[in-house]
Structure formats: C-alpha cells, structure tokens
Amino acid sequence: EAEVAQSPRYKITEKSQAVAFWCDPISGHATLYWYRQILGQGPELLVQFQDESVVDDSQLPKDRFSAERLKGVDSTLKIQPAELGDSAMYLCASSPGQGRPNTGELFFGEGSRLTVL
Amino acid sequence: TQLLEQSPQFLSIQEGENLTVYCNSSSVFSSLQWYRQEPGEGPVLLVTVVTGGEVKKLKRLTFQFGDARKDSSLHITAAQPGDTGLYLCAGERDYKLSFGAGTTVTVRA
C-alpha cells in the first residue's frame, strides 16, 4: 500500500542550528501539506502545495521556516535557526485533491519528531 | 483560539463501556472529518461527513454531523483496547482544513 514517506523520524538539535525535513508523498497526489503538531494539540497547517506552487503559507513563520516542492513531487521543510519552541512533531500529508481539501482524505506520514535543546 | 473545540480532552474507560466524543464550533463547515492517531504515528482518516444531520456507522463507531453543520459527535459502543488513541476532528471551511485539539481515549482491559 502506498505511503507518505518522511525523514528523519527523530531529530535532536541545539537552538540556533539549522534542521531540514523531507517528505515524499503518495505517487500522483497533487496536494502536499506540512503540519506542526505540538504535544497534546491538534495539527496546525504550516504550508500547502498544489503541485509545485504554494497555495497557503499564512501560518508559516517565514522569518525562520521555508518550504519547497521544486518539481511538484517531494518536499523539504527547513528551520533556521531552530528555537526551543519549535520542538514538535512535523507531519507531512498528501491528497489527490486539486487545490482544495474537499471531502477527500489526507494521507499522513509517520512524522518527524523534533527536539530542540 | 481553536476553530474546533473537542471535549472531553481526556477519557479513560473500561473495556466494554460506551463513550462519546464531541466536536463543536460556532462556524459552519462544508464537511467534517474524524481521524484517529496512535502514539508516534500520523493521523488516519476514519470518516467524512458532508450533509447536515448525517449519521455514518463504521462497525462499533457512529459519527453524526449536526443539522447546522457546526458540530459533530463520535460514539463508540463496547470499546476495546484497540480503540485507544487520539481522536481528532477536522472541519473544512473556505477551502481550508482545521483540526481540533483532539480527545485522548484510553480503553483499559
């Protein structure tokens, strides 16, 4: 069964360092999402891509976070410099939807857990 | 402030008991999804409800969408330890999907 692949599963870094997460969505899925989930809370959307274009990054802290999906397939989320408050699970999801998360299902990866010391 | 409020935040019950989880908002949603998330994993979709008043059943799970499409509930009958997890509701509004904070359900054997 096709899955959303994410790496690394776990990352420990010191504050002020740079960190990057990678996501490979299910083949053929046009829409890719990056969510941040703080322990005990629901996922919060950071950025949504439709193919290679950003359709929503209104909640992305652009002073330190960046995301790209250059060829409309896999994606990278970068944080530089990392802060203590960035400790969270970073979830990638994909859907076949054409630009809007209608009644279609979001398929999530296992996530990348970040700890900033 | 969360667009979707889930209650209770935590729920611990004995195997065989019933439970209900609520998802409420003052906003109207085009559709509402329920996900279950196990520790260290990503959320997995359980159901999507679209029509006001809609009721969907998935084995021992019953999902209801409020008539005004502002709220939803999830009822589990005869809960089993395998039902343990974080239950998240997510509402679609203005082409965006927003998640609630979730209800952590623990079913004791």
mmCIF file with all atom_site columns, C-alpha atoms in Angstrom:
data_model
loop_
_atom_site.group_PDB
_atom_site.id
_atom_site.type_symbol
_atom_site.label_atom_id
_atom_site.label_alt_id
_atom_site.label_comp_id
_atom_site.label_asym_id
_atom_site.label_entity_id
_atom_site.label_seq_id
_atom_site.pdbx_PDB_ins_code
_atom_site.Cartn_x
_atom_site.Cartn_y
_atom_site.Cartn_z
_atom_site.occupancy
_atom_site.B_iso_or_equiv
_atom_site.pdbx_formal_charge
_atom_site.auth_seq_id
_atom_site.auth_comp_id
_atom_site.auth_asym_id
_atom_site.auth_atom_id
_atom_site.pdbx_PDB_model_num
ATOM 1   C CA . GLU A 1 1   ? 0.000   0.000  0.000  1.00 0.00 ? 1   GLU A CA 1
ATOM 2   C CA . ALA A 1 2   ? 1.348   3.420  -0.952 1.00 0.00 ? 2   ALA A CA 1
ATOM 3   C CA . GLU A 1 3   ? 2.515   5.568  1.924  1.00 0.00 ? 3   GLU A CA 1
ATOM 4   C CA . VAL A 1 4   ? 3.786   9.059  2.595  1.00 0.00 ? 4   VAL A CA 1
ATOM 5   C CA . ALA A 1 5   ? 7.480   8.801  3.456  1.00 0.00 ? 5   ALA A CA 1
ATOM 6   C CA . GLN A 1 6   ? 9.143   11.191 5.872  1.00 0.00 ? 6   GLN A CA 1
ATOM 7   C CA . SER A 1 7   ? 12.660  11.501 7.218  1.00 0.00 ? 7   SER A CA 1
ATOM 8   C CA . PRO A 1 8   ? 14.210  11.683 9.657  1.00 0.00 ? 8   PRO A CA 1
ATOM 9   C CA . ARG A 1 9   ? 11.803  10.098 12.185 1.00 0.00 ? 9   ARG A CA 1
ATOM 10  C CA . TYR A 1 10  ? 13.623  11.804 15.037 1.00 0.00 ? 10  TYR A CA 1
ATOM 11  C CA . LYS A 1 11  ? 15.885  14.837 15.169 1.00 0.00 ? 11  LYS A CA 1
ATOM 12  C CA . ILE A 1 12  ? 17.603  16.389 18.164 1.00 0.00 ? 12  ILE A CA 1
ATOM 13  C CA . THR A 1 13  ? 19.313  19.700 17.622 1.00 0.00 ? 13  THR A CA 1
ATOM 14  C CA . GLU A 1 14  ? 20.549  22.664 19.578 1.00 0.00 ? 14  GLU A CA 1
ATOM 15  C CA . LYS A 1 15  ? 18.872  26.018 19.320 1.00 0.00 ? 15  LYS A CA 1
ATOM 16  C CA . SER A 1 16  ? 20.206  28.298 16.580 1.00 0.00 ? 16  SER A CA 1
ATOM 17  C CA . GLN A 1 17  ? 21.100  25.295 14.411 1.00 0.00 ? 17  GLN A CA 1
ATOM 18  C CA . ALA A 1 18  ? 19.513  24.519 11.057 1.00 0.00 ? 18  ALA A CA 1
ATOM 19  C CA . VAL A 1 19  ? 17.269  21.499 10.540 1.00 0.00 ? 19  VAL A CA 1
ATOM 20  C CA . ALA A 1 20  ? 15.572  20.038 7.487  1.00 0.00 ? 20  ALA A CA 1
ATOM 21  C CA . PHE A 1 21  ? 12.775  17.531 6.991  1.00 0.00 ? 21  PHE A CA 1
ATOM 22  C CA . TRP A 1 22  ? 11.965  15.636 3.826  1.00 0.00 ? 22  TRP A CA 1
ATOM 23  C CA . CYS A 1 23  ? 8.663   14.264 2.559  1.00 0.00 ? 23  CYS A CA 1
ATOM 24  C CA . ASP A 1 24  ? 7.795   12.047 -0.385 1.00 0.00 ? 24  ASP A CA 1
ATOM 25  C CA . PRO A 1 25  ? 4.020   11.970 -0.957 1.00 0.00 ? 25  PRO A CA 1
ATOM 26  C CA . ILE A 1 26  ? 1.981   9.180  -2.458 1.00 0.00 ? 26  ILE A CA 1
ATOM 27  C CA . SER A 1 27  ? 2.666   8.977  -6.177 1.00 0.00 ? 27  SER A CA 1
ATOM 28  C CA . GLY A 1 28  ? 0.213   11.059 -8.183 1.00 0.00 ? 28  GLY A CA 1
ATOM 29  C CA . HIS A 1 29  ? -1.003  13.153 -5.266 1.00 0.00 ? 29  HIS A CA 1
ATOM 30  C CA . ALA A 1 30  ? -1.059  16.763 -6.389 1.00 0.00 ? 30  ALA A CA 1
ATOM 31  C CA . THR A 1 31  ? -1.543  18.371 -2.980 1.00 0.00 ? 31  THR A CA 1
ATOM 32  C CA . LEU A 1 32  ? 1.058   18.255 -0.223 1.00 0.00 ? 32  LEU A CA 1
ATOM 33  C CA . TYR A 1 33  ? 0.732   19.645 3.281  1.00 0.00 ? 33  TYR A CA 1
ATOM 34  C CA . TRP A 1 34  ? 3.165   20.302 6.135  1.00 0.00 ? 34  TRP A CA 1
ATOM 35  C CA . TYR A 1 35  ? 1.593   20.343 9.600  1.00 0.00 ? 35  TYR A CA 1
ATOM 36  C CA . ARG A 1 36  ? 3.143   21.006 13.016 1.00 0.00 ? 36  ARG A CA 1
ATOM 37  C CA . GLN A 1 37  ? 1.704   19.171 15.997 1.00 0.00 ? 37  GLN A CA 1
ATOM 38  C CA . ILE A 1 38  ? 2.695   20.196 19.494 1.00 0.00 ? 38  ILE A CA 1
ATOM 39  C CA . LEU A 1 39  ? 2.210   17.515 22.147 1.00 0.00 ? 39  LEU A CA 1
ATOM 40  C CA . GLY A 1 40  ? -1.394  17.482 23.323 1.00 0.00 ? 40  GLY A CA 1
ATOM 41  C CA . GLN A 1 41  ? -2.671  19.613 20.467 1.00 0.00 ? 41  GLN A CA 1
ATOM 42  C CA . GLY A 1 42  ? -4.103  19.059 17.020 1.00 0.00 ? 42  GLY A CA 1
ATOM 43  C CA . PRO A 1 43  ? -2.093  19.500 13.810 1.00 0.00 ? 43  PRO A CA 1
ATOM 44  C CA . GLU A 1 44  ? -1.615  23.087 12.650 1.00 0.00 ? 44  GLU A CA 1
ATOM 45  C CA . LEU A 1 45  ? -1.158  23.735 8.927  1.00 0.00 ? 45  LEU A CA 1
ATOM 46  C CA . LEU A 1 46  ? 2.164   25.371 8.076  1.00 0.00 ? 46  LEU A CA 1
ATOM 47  C CA . VAL A 1 47  ? 2.101   25.228 4.280  1.00 0.00 ? 47  VAL A CA 1
ATOM 48  C CA . GLN A 1 48  ? 0.058   23.690 1.483  1.00 0.00 ? 48  GLN A CA 1
ATOM 49  C CA . PHE A 1 49  ? 1.342   22.998 -2.037 1.00 0.00 ? 49  PHE A CA 1
ATOM 50  C CA . GLN A 1 50  ? -0.629  22.359 -5.193 1.00 0.00 ? 50  GLN A CA 1
ATOM 51  C CA . ASP A 1 51  ? 1.947   20.684 -7.455 1.00 0.00 ? 51  ASP A CA 1
ATOM 52  C CA . GLU A 1 52  ? 4.983   22.967 -7.084 1.00 0.00 ? 52  GLU A CA 1
ATOM 53  C CA . SER A 1 53  ? 3.050   26.102 -6.096 1.00 0.00 ? 53  SER A CA 1
ATOM 54  C CA . VAL A 1 54  ? 2.332   27.336 -2.581 1.00 0.00 ? 54  VAL A CA 1
ATOM 55  C CA . VAL A 1 55  ? -1.421  27.807 -2.110 1.00 0.00 ? 55  VAL A CA 1
ATOM 56  C CA . ASP A 1 56  ? -1.386  28.626 1.614  1.00 0.00 ? 56  ASP A CA 1
ATOM 57  C CA . ASP A 1 57  ? 1.546   29.550 3.842  1.00 0.00 ? 57  ASP A CA 1
ATOM 58  C CA . SER A 1 58  ? -0.269  32.055 6.020  1.00 0.00 ? 58  SER A CA 1
ATOM 59  C CA . GLN A 1 59  ? 0.726   30.232 9.243  1.00 0.00 ? 59  GLN A CA 1
ATOM 60  C CA . LEU A 1 60  ? 4.344   29.599 8.264  1.00 0.00 ? 60  LEU A CA 1
ATOM 61  C CA . PRO A 1 61  ? 6.825   31.668 10.355 1.00 0.00 ? 61  PRO A CA 1
ATOM 62  C CA . LYS A 1 62  ? 8.663   32.923 7.325  1.00 0.00 ? 62  LYS A CA 1
ATOM 63  C CA . ASP A 1 63  ? 11.483  34.538 9.263  1.00 0.00 ? 63  ASP A CA 1
ATOM 64  C CA . ARG A 1 64  ? 12.850  31.094 10.119 1.00 0.00 ? 64  ARG A CA 1
ATOM 65  C CA . PHE A 1 65  ? 10.834  28.497 8.201  1.00 0.00 ? 65  PHE A CA 1
ATOM 66  C CA . SER A 1 66  ? 10.972  27.740 4.493  1.00 0.00 ? 66  SER A CA 1
ATOM 67  C CA . ALA A 1 67  ? 9.410   25.045 2.357  1.00 0.00 ? 67  ALA A CA 1
ATOM 68  C CA . GLU A 1 68  ? 9.823   23.997 -1.225 1.00 0.00 ? 68  GLU A CA 1
ATOM 69  C CA . ARG A 1 69  ? 8.470   21.439 -3.656 1.00 0.00 ? 69  ARG A CA 1
ATOM 70  C CA . LEU A 1 70  ? 10.592  22.200 -6.670 1.00 0.00 ? 70  LEU A CA 1
ATOM 71  C CA . LYS A 1 71  ? 9.428   19.510 -9.094 1.00 0.00 ? 71  LYS A CA 1
ATOM 72  C CA . GLY A 1 72  ? 5.974   19.066 -7.644 1.00 0.00 ? 72  GLY A CA 1
ATOM 73  C CA . VAL A 1 73  ? 6.837   15.728 -6.103 1.00 0.00 ? 73  VAL A CA 1
ATOM 74  C CA . ASP A 1 74  ? 8.863   15.555 -2.874 1.00 0.00 ? 74  ASP A CA 1
ATOM 75  C CA . SER A 1 75  ? 9.209   18.453 -0.482 1.00 0.00 ? 75  SER A CA 1
ATOM 76  C CA . THR A 1 76  ? 11.618  19.868 2.090  1.00 0.00 ? 76  THR A CA 1
ATOM 77  C CA . LEU A 1 77  ? 10.770  21.910 5.185  1.00 0.00 ? 77  LEU A CA 1
ATOM 78  C CA . LYS A 1 78  ? 13.654  23.860 6.720  1.00 0.00 ? 78  LYS A CA 1
ATOM 79  C CA . ILE A 1 79  ? 14.027  25.692 10.012 1.00 0.00 ? 79  ILE A CA 1
ATOM 80  C CA . GLN A 1 80  ? 16.905  28.100 10.526 1.00 0.00 ? 80  GLN A CA 1
ATOM 81  C CA . PRO A 1 81  ? 17.666  28.961 13.230 1.00 0.00 ? 81  PRO A CA 1
ATOM 82  C CA . ALA A 1 82  ? 15.779  26.473 15.388 1.00 0.00 ? 82  ALA A CA 1
ATOM 83  C CA . GLU A 1 83  ? 14.257  27.747 18.640 1.00 0.00 ? 83  GLU A CA 1
ATOM 84  C CA . LEU A 1 84  ? 13.179  25.864 21.770 1.00 0.00 ? 84  LEU A CA 1
ATOM 85  C CA . GLY A 1 85  ? 9.520   26.435 20.890 1.00 0.00 ? 85  GLY A CA 1
ATOM 86  C CA . ASP A 1 86  ? 9.945   24.579 17.604 1.00 0.00 ? 86  ASP A CA 1
ATOM 87  C CA . SER A 1 87  ? 10.018  21.237 19.424 1.00 0.00 ? 87  SER A CA 1
ATOM 88  C CA . ALA A 1 88  ? 7.089   19.353 17.934 1.00 0.00 ? 88  ALA A CA 1
ATOM 89  C CA . MET A 1 89  ? 6.048   16.628 15.511 1.00 0.00 ? 89  MET A CA 1
ATOM 90  C CA . TYR A 1 90  ? 6.227   17.756 11.888 1.00 0.00 ? 90  TYR A CA 1
ATOM 91  C CA . LEU A 1 91  ? 3.693   15.868 9.800  1.00 0.00 ? 91  LEU A CA 1
ATOM 92  C CA . CYS A 1 92  ? 3.552   15.681 6.038  1.00 0.00 ? 92  CYS A CA 1
ATOM 93  C CA . ALA A 1 93  ? 0.318   14.727 4.297  1.00 0.00 ? 93  ALA A CA 1
ATOM 94  C CA . SER A 1 94  ? -0.801  14.373 0.721  1.00 0.00 ? 94  SER A CA 1
ATOM 95  C CA . SER A 1 95  ? -4.098  14.126 -1.102 1.00 0.00 ? 95  SER A CA 1
ATOM 96  C CA . PRO A 1 96  ? -5.087  13.617 -4.690 1.00 0.00 ? 96  PRO A CA 1
ATOM 97  C CA . GLY A 1 97  ? -7.233  16.795 -4.480 1.00 0.00 ? 97  GLY A CA 1
ATOM 98  C CA . GLN A 1 98  ? -6.794  19.545 -6.999 1.00 0.00 ? 98  GLN A CA 1
ATOM 99  C CA . GLY A 1 99  ? -6.061  22.510 -4.756 1.00 0.00 ? 99  GLY A CA 1
ATOM 100 C CA . ARG A 1 100 ? -8.715  22.196 -2.106 1.00 0.00 ? 100 ARG A CA 1
ATOM 101 C CA . PRO A 1 101 ? -9.072  19.710 0.726  1.00 0.00 ? 101 PRO A CA 1
ATOM 102 C CA . ASN A 1 102 ? -12.640 18.793 -0.184 1.00 0.00 ? 102 ASN A CA 1
ATOM 103 C CA . THR A 1 103 ? -14.136 15.604 1.085  1.00 0.00 ? 103 THR A CA 1
ATOM 104 C CA . GLY A 1 104 ? -11.030 13.745 0.059  1.00 0.00 ? 104 GLY A CA 1
ATOM 105 C CA . GLU A 1 105 ? -8.809  12.006 2.531  1.00 0.00 ? 105 GLU A CA 1
ATOM 106 C CA . LEU A 1 106 ? -5.488  13.325 3.742  1.00 0.00 ? 106 LEU A CA 1
ATOM 107 C CA . PHE A 1 107 ? -2.838  10.626 3.940  1.00 0.00 ? 107 PHE A CA 1
ATOM 108 C CA . PHE A 1 108 ? -0.295  11.367 6.658  1.00 0.00 ? 108 PHE A CA 1
ATOM 109 C CA . GLY A 1 109 ? 3.263   10.179 7.047  1.00 0.00 ? 109 GLY A CA 1
ATOM 110 C CA . GLU A 1 110 ? 4.607   8.934  10.364 1.00 0.00 ? 110 GLU A CA 1
ATOM 111 C CA . GLY A 1 111 ? 6.028   12.359 11.144 1.00 0.00 ? 111 GLY A CA 1
ATOM 112 C CA . SER A 1 112 ? 9.383   13.777 12.148 1.00 0.00 ? 112 SER A CA 1
ATOM 113 C CA . ARG A 1 113 ? 9.753   14.479 15.844 1.00 0.00 ? 113 ARG A CA 1
ATOM 114 C CA . LEU A 1 114 ? 11.996  17.466 16.532 1.00 0.00 ? 114 LEU A CA 1
ATOM 115 C CA . THR A 1 115 ? 13.556  18.208 19.904 1.00 0.00 ? 115 THR A CA 1
ATOM 116 C CA . VAL A 1 116 ? 15.396  21.498 20.256 1.00 0.00 ? 116 VAL A CA 1
ATOM 117 C CA . LEU A 1 117 ? 17.776  21.725 23.229 1.00 0.00 ? 117 LEU A CA 1
ATOM 118 C CA . THR B 2 1   ? -8.187  30.114 19.740 1.00 0.00 ? 1   THR B CA 1
ATOM 119 C CA . GLN B 2 2   ? -9.134  26.784 18.158 1.00 0.00 ? 2   GLN B CA 1
ATOM 120 C CA . LEU B 2 3   ? -11.825 26.922 15.484 1.00 0.00 ? 3   LEU B CA 1
ATOM 121 C CA . LEU B 2 4   ? -12.978 23.482 16.632 1.00 0.00 ? 4   LEU B CA 1
ATOM 122 C CA . GLU B 2 5   ? -13.370 22.637 20.317 1.00 0.00 ? 5   GLU B CA 1
ATOM 123 C CA . GLN B 2 6   ? -13.209 18.983 21.290 1.00 0.00 ? 6   GLN B CA 1
ATOM 124 C CA . SER B 2 7   ? -14.432 17.537 24.558 1.00 0.00 ? 7   SER B CA 1
ATOM 125 C CA . PRO B 2 8   ? -13.544 15.922 26.747 1.00 0.00 ? 8   PRO B CA 1
ATOM 126 C CA . GLN B 2 9   ? -9.790  16.393 26.454 1.00 0.00 ? 9   GLN B CA 1
ATOM 127 C CA . PHE B 2 10  ? -9.112  13.023 28.091 1.00 0.00 ? 10  PHE B CA 1
ATOM 128 C CA . LEU B 2 11  ? -11.291 9.958  28.533 1.00 0.00 ? 11  LEU B CA 1
ATOM 129 C CA . SER B 2 12  ? -10.377 6.717  30.293 1.00 0.00 ? 12  SER B CA 1
ATOM 130 C CA . ILE B 2 13  ? -12.873 3.865  30.341 1.00 0.00 ? 13  ILE B CA 1
ATOM 131 C CA . GLN B 2 14  ? -13.054 0.145  30.954 1.00 0.00 ? 14  GLN B CA 1
ATOM 132 C CA . GLU B 2 15  ? -13.282 -2.323 28.090 1.00 0.00 ? 15  GLU B CA 1
ATOM 133 C CA . GLY B 2 16  ? -16.895 -2.893 27.107 1.00 0.00 ? 16  GLY B CA 1
ATOM 134 C CA . GLU B 2 17  ? -18.130 0.566  28.098 1.00 0.00 ? 17  GLU B CA 1
ATOM 135 C CA . ASN B 2 18  ? -19.513 3.138  25.680 1.00 0.00 ? 18  ASN B CA 1
ATOM 136 C CA . LEU B 2 19  ? -18.087 6.610  25.060 1.00 0.00 ? 19  LEU B CA 1
ATOM 137 C CA . THR B 2 20  ? -18.925 9.781  23.163 1.00 0.00 ? 20  THR B CA 1
ATOM 138 C CA . VAL B 2 21  ? -16.538 12.459 21.941 1.00 0.00 ? 21  VAL B CA 1
ATOM 139 C CA . TYR B 2 22  ? -17.768 15.895 20.880 1.00 0.00 ? 22  TYR B CA 1
ATOM 140 C CA . CYS B 2 23  ? -16.531 18.408 18.328 1.00 0.00 ? 23  CYS B CA 1
ATOM 141 C CA . ASN B 2 24  ? -18.099 21.871 18.446 1.00 0.00 ? 24  ASN B CA 1
ATOM 142 C CA . SER B 2 25  ? -17.720 25.165 16.635 1.00 0.00 ? 25  SER B CA 1
ATOM 143 C CA . SER B 2 26  ? -19.558 28.414 16.011 1.00 0.00 ? 26  SER B CA 1
ATOM 144 C CA . SER B 2 27  ? -18.603 28.114 12.335 1.00 0.00 ? 27  SER B CA 1
ATOM 145 C CA . VAL B 2 28  ? -20.352 26.227 9.574  1.00 0.00 ? 28  VAL B CA 1
ATOM 146 C CA . PHE B 2 29  ? -18.286 23.616 7.747  1.00 0.00 ? 29  PHE B CA 1
ATOM 147 C CA . SER B 2 30  ? -18.590 22.181 4.261  1.00 0.00 ? 30  SER B CA 1
ATOM 148 C CA . SER B 2 31  ? -17.539 18.810 5.602  1.00 0.00 ? 31  SER B CA 1
ATOM 149 C CA . LEU B 2 32  ? -16.068 17.313 8.720  1.00 0.00 ? 32  LEU B CA 1
ATOM 150 C CA . GLN B 2 33  ? -13.564 14.516 9.059  1.00 0.00 ? 33  GLN B CA 1
ATOM 151 C CA . TRP B 2 34  ? -12.632 12.320 12.015 1.00 0.00 ? 34  TRP B CA 1
ATOM 152 C CA . TYR B 2 35  ? -9.121  10.903 12.370 1.00 0.00 ? 35  TYR B CA 1
ATOM 153 C CA . ARG B 2 36  ? -7.513  8.556  14.885 1.00 0.00 ? 36  ARG B CA 1
ATOM 154 C CA . GLN B 2 37  ? -3.852  8.985  15.762 1.00 0.00 ? 37  GLN B CA 1
ATOM 155 C CA . GLU B 2 38  ? -1.778  6.450  17.659 1.00 0.00 ? 38  GLU B CA 1
ATOM 156 C CA . PRO B 2 39  ? 1.379   7.467  19.562 1.00 0.00 ? 39  PRO B CA 1
ATOM 157 C CA . GLY B 2 40  ? 4.282   8.181  17.247 1.00 0.00 ? 40  GLY B CA 1
ATOM 158 C CA . GLU B 2 41  ? 2.165   7.854  14.117 1.00 0.00 ? 41  GLU B CA 1
ATOM 159 C CA . GLY B 2 42  ? 0.324   10.162 11.759 1.00 0.00 ? 42  GLY B CA 1
ATOM 160 C CA . PRO B 2 43  ? -3.476  10.542 11.874 1.00 0.00 ? 43  PRO B CA 1
ATOM 161 C CA . VAL B 2 44  ? -5.582  8.075  9.875  1.00 0.00 ? 44  VAL B CA 1
ATOM 162 C CA . LEU B 2 45  ? -8.951  9.043  8.446  1.00 0.00 ? 45  LEU B CA 1
ATOM 163 C CA . LEU B 2 46  ? -11.966 7.271  9.947  1.00 0.00 ? 46  LEU B CA 1
ATOM 164 C CA . VAL B 2 47  ? -14.850 9.017  8.220  1.00 0.00 ? 47  VAL B CA 1
ATOM 165 C CA . THR B 2 48  ? -16.004 12.125 6.367  1.00 0.00 ? 48  THR B CA 1
ATOM 166 C CA . VAL B 2 49  ? -19.478 13.604 6.908  1.00 0.00 ? 49  VAL B CA 1
ATOM 167 C CA . VAL B 2 50  ? -20.878 16.128 4.487  1.00 0.00 ? 50  VAL B CA 1
ATOM 168 C CA . THR B 2 51  ? -24.625 16.571 4.953  1.00 0.00 ? 51  THR B CA 1
ATOM 169 C CA . GLY B 2 52  ? -26.243 18.211 7.981  1.00 0.00 ? 52  GLY B CA 1
ATOM 170 C CA . GLY B 2 53  ? -27.839 15.534 10.174 1.00 0.00 ? 53  GLY B CA 1
ATOM 171 C CA . GLU B 2 54  ? -25.841 12.774 8.502  1.00 0.00 ? 54  GLU B CA 1
ATOM 172 C CA . VAL B 2 55  ? -25.098 9.653  10.512 1.00 0.00 ? 55  VAL B CA 1
ATOM 173 C CA . LYS B 2 56  ? -22.394 7.201  9.484  1.00 0.00 ? 56  LYS B CA 1
ATOM 174 C CA . LYS B 2 57  ? -21.526 3.905  11.105 1.00 0.00 ? 57  LYS B CA 1
ATOM 175 C CA . LEU B 2 58  ? -18.181 2.140  10.975 1.00 0.00 ? 58  LEU B CA 1
ATOM 176 C CA . LYS B 2 59  ? -18.514 -1.133 12.891 1.00 0.00 ? 59  LYS B CA 1
ATOM 177 C CA . ARG B 2 60  ? -18.803 -0.027 16.541 1.00 0.00 ? 60  ARG B CA 1
ATOM 178 C CA . LEU B 2 61  ? -18.220 3.662  15.744 1.00 0.00 ? 61  LEU B CA 1
ATOM 179 C CA . THR B 2 62  ? -21.107 6.014  14.990 1.00 0.00 ? 62  THR B CA 1
ATOM 180 C CA . PHE B 2 63  ? -20.473 9.505  13.627 1.00 0.00 ? 63  PHE B CA 1
ATOM 181 C CA . GLN B 2 64  ? -23.050 12.273 13.470 1.00 0.00 ? 64  GLN B CA 1
ATOM 182 C CA . PHE B 2 65  ? -22.877 15.683 11.787 1.00 0.00 ? 65  PHE B CA 1
ATOM 183 C CA . GLY B 2 66  ? -25.067 18.352 13.360 1.00 0.00 ? 66  GLY B CA 1
ATOM 184 C CA . ASP B 2 67  ? -28.062 19.671 11.448 1.00 0.00 ? 67  ASP B CA 1
ATOM 185 C CA . ALA B 2 68  ? -26.425 23.103 11.167 1.00 0.00 ? 68  ALA B CA 1
ATOM 186 C CA . ARG B 2 69  ? -23.078 21.582 10.186 1.00 0.00 ? 69  ARG B CA 1
ATOM 187 C CA . LYS B 2 70  ? -21.355 23.258 13.140 1.00 0.00 ? 70  LYS B CA 1
ATOM 188 C CA . ASP B 2 71  ? -20.773 20.247 15.343 1.00 0.00 ? 71  ASP B CA 1
ATOM 189 C CA . SER B 2 72  ? -20.209 16.522 15.304 1.00 0.00 ? 72  SER B CA 1
ATOM 190 C CA . SER B 2 73  ? -20.003 13.579 17.649 1.00 0.00 ? 73  SER B CA 1
ATOM 191 C CA . LEU B 2 74  ? -18.295 10.219 17.681 1.00 0.00 ? 74  LEU B CA 1
ATOM 192 C CA . HIS B 2 75  ? -19.843 7.393  19.699 1.00 0.00 ? 75  HIS B CA 1
ATOM 193 C CA . ILE B 2 76  ? -18.045 4.113  20.350 1.00 0.00 ? 76  ILE B CA 1
ATOM 194 C CA . THR B 2 77  ? -20.056 1.137  21.530 1.00 0.00 ? 77  THR B CA 1
ATOM 195 C CA . ALA B 2 78  ? -18.441 -1.585 23.630 1.00 0.00 ? 78  ALA B CA 1
ATOM 196 C CA . ALA B 2 79  ? -14.991 -0.020 23.494 1.00 0.00 ? 79  ALA B CA 1
ATOM 197 C CA . GLN B 2 80  ? -11.948 -2.256 23.117 1.00 0.00 ? 80  GLN B CA 1
ATOM 198 C CA . PRO B 2 81  ? -8.275  -1.616 23.990 1.00 0.00 ? 81  PRO B CA 1
ATOM 199 C CA . GLY B 2 82  ? -7.596  -1.280 20.264 1.00 0.00 ? 82  GLY B CA 1
ATOM 200 C CA . ASP B 2 83  ? -9.754  1.848  20.241 1.00 0.00 ? 83  ASP B CA 1
ATOM 201 C CA . THR B 2 84  ? -7.142  3.630  22.343 1.00 0.00 ? 84  THR B CA 1
ATOM 202 C CA . GLY B 2 85  ? -5.755  6.722  20.615 1.00 0.00 ? 85  GLY B CA 1
ATOM 203 C CA . LEU B 2 86  ? -6.108  10.423 19.954 1.00 0.00 ? 86  LEU B CA 1
ATOM 204 C CA . TYR B 2 87  ? -9.348  11.246 18.133 1.00 0.00 ? 87  TYR B CA 1
ATOM 205 C CA . LEU B 2 88  ? -9.181  14.388 16.018 1.00 0.00 ? 88  LEU B CA 1
ATOM 206 C CA . CYS B 2 89  ? -11.968 16.179 14.222 1.00 0.00 ? 89  CYS B CA 1
ATOM 207 C CA . ALA B 2 90  ? -11.159 18.393 11.243 1.00 0.00 ? 90  ALA B CA 1
ATOM 208 C CA . GLY B 2 91  ? -13.538 20.801 9.554  1.00 0.00 ? 91  GLY B CA 1
ATOM 209 C CA . GLU B 2 92  ? -13.317 22.128 6.036  1.00 0.00 ? 92  GLU B CA 1
ATOM 210 C CA . ARG B 2 93  ? -14.185 25.803 5.634  1.00 0.00 ? 93  ARG B CA 1
ATOM 211 C CA . ASP B 2 94  ? -13.164 28.256 2.915  1.00 0.00 ? 94  ASP B CA 1
ATOM 212 C CA . TYR B 2 95  ? -11.056 25.541 1.254  1.00 0.00 ? 95  TYR B CA 1
ATOM 213 C CA . LYS B 2 96  ? -9.022  25.015 4.432  1.00 0.00 ? 96  LYS B CA 1
ATOM 214 C CA . LEU B 2 97  ? -8.986  22.068 6.814  1.00 0.00 ? 97  LEU B CA 1
ATOM 215 C CA . SER B 2 98  ? -8.666  22.958 10.511 1.00 0.00 ? 98  SER B CA 1
ATOM 216 C CA . PHE B 2 99  ? -8.095  20.425 13.271 1.00 0.00 ? 99  PHE B CA 1
ATOM 217 C CA . GLY B 2 100 ? -9.368  20.369 16.815 1.00 0.00 ? 100 GLY B CA 1
ATOM 218 C CA . ALA B 2 101 ? -7.004  19.697 19.733 1.00 0.00 ? 101 ALA B CA 1
ATOM 219 C CA . GLY B 2 102 ? -8.213  16.106 19.994 1.00 0.00 ? 102 GLY B CA 1
ATOM 220 C CA . THR B 2 103 ? -9.571  13.771 22.647 1.00 0.00 ? 103 THR B CA 1
ATOM 221 C CA . THR B 2 104 ? -7.200  11.201 24.111 1.00 0.00 ? 104 THR B CA 1
ATOM 222 C CA . VAL B 2 105 ? -9.112  7.964  24.678 1.00 0.00 ? 105 VAL B CA 1
ATOM 223 C CA . THR B 2 106 ? -7.695  5.154  26.815 1.00 0.00 ? 106 THR B CA 1
ATOM 224 C CA . VAL B 2 107 ? -9.562  1.857  26.996 1.00 0.00 ? 107 VAL B CA 1
ATOM 225 C CA . ARG B 2 108 ? -8.399  -0.333 29.876 1.00 0.00 ? 108 ARG B CA 1
ATOM 226 C CA . ALA B 2 109 ? -8.501  -4.101 29.512 1.00 0.00 ? 109 ALA B CA 1
#
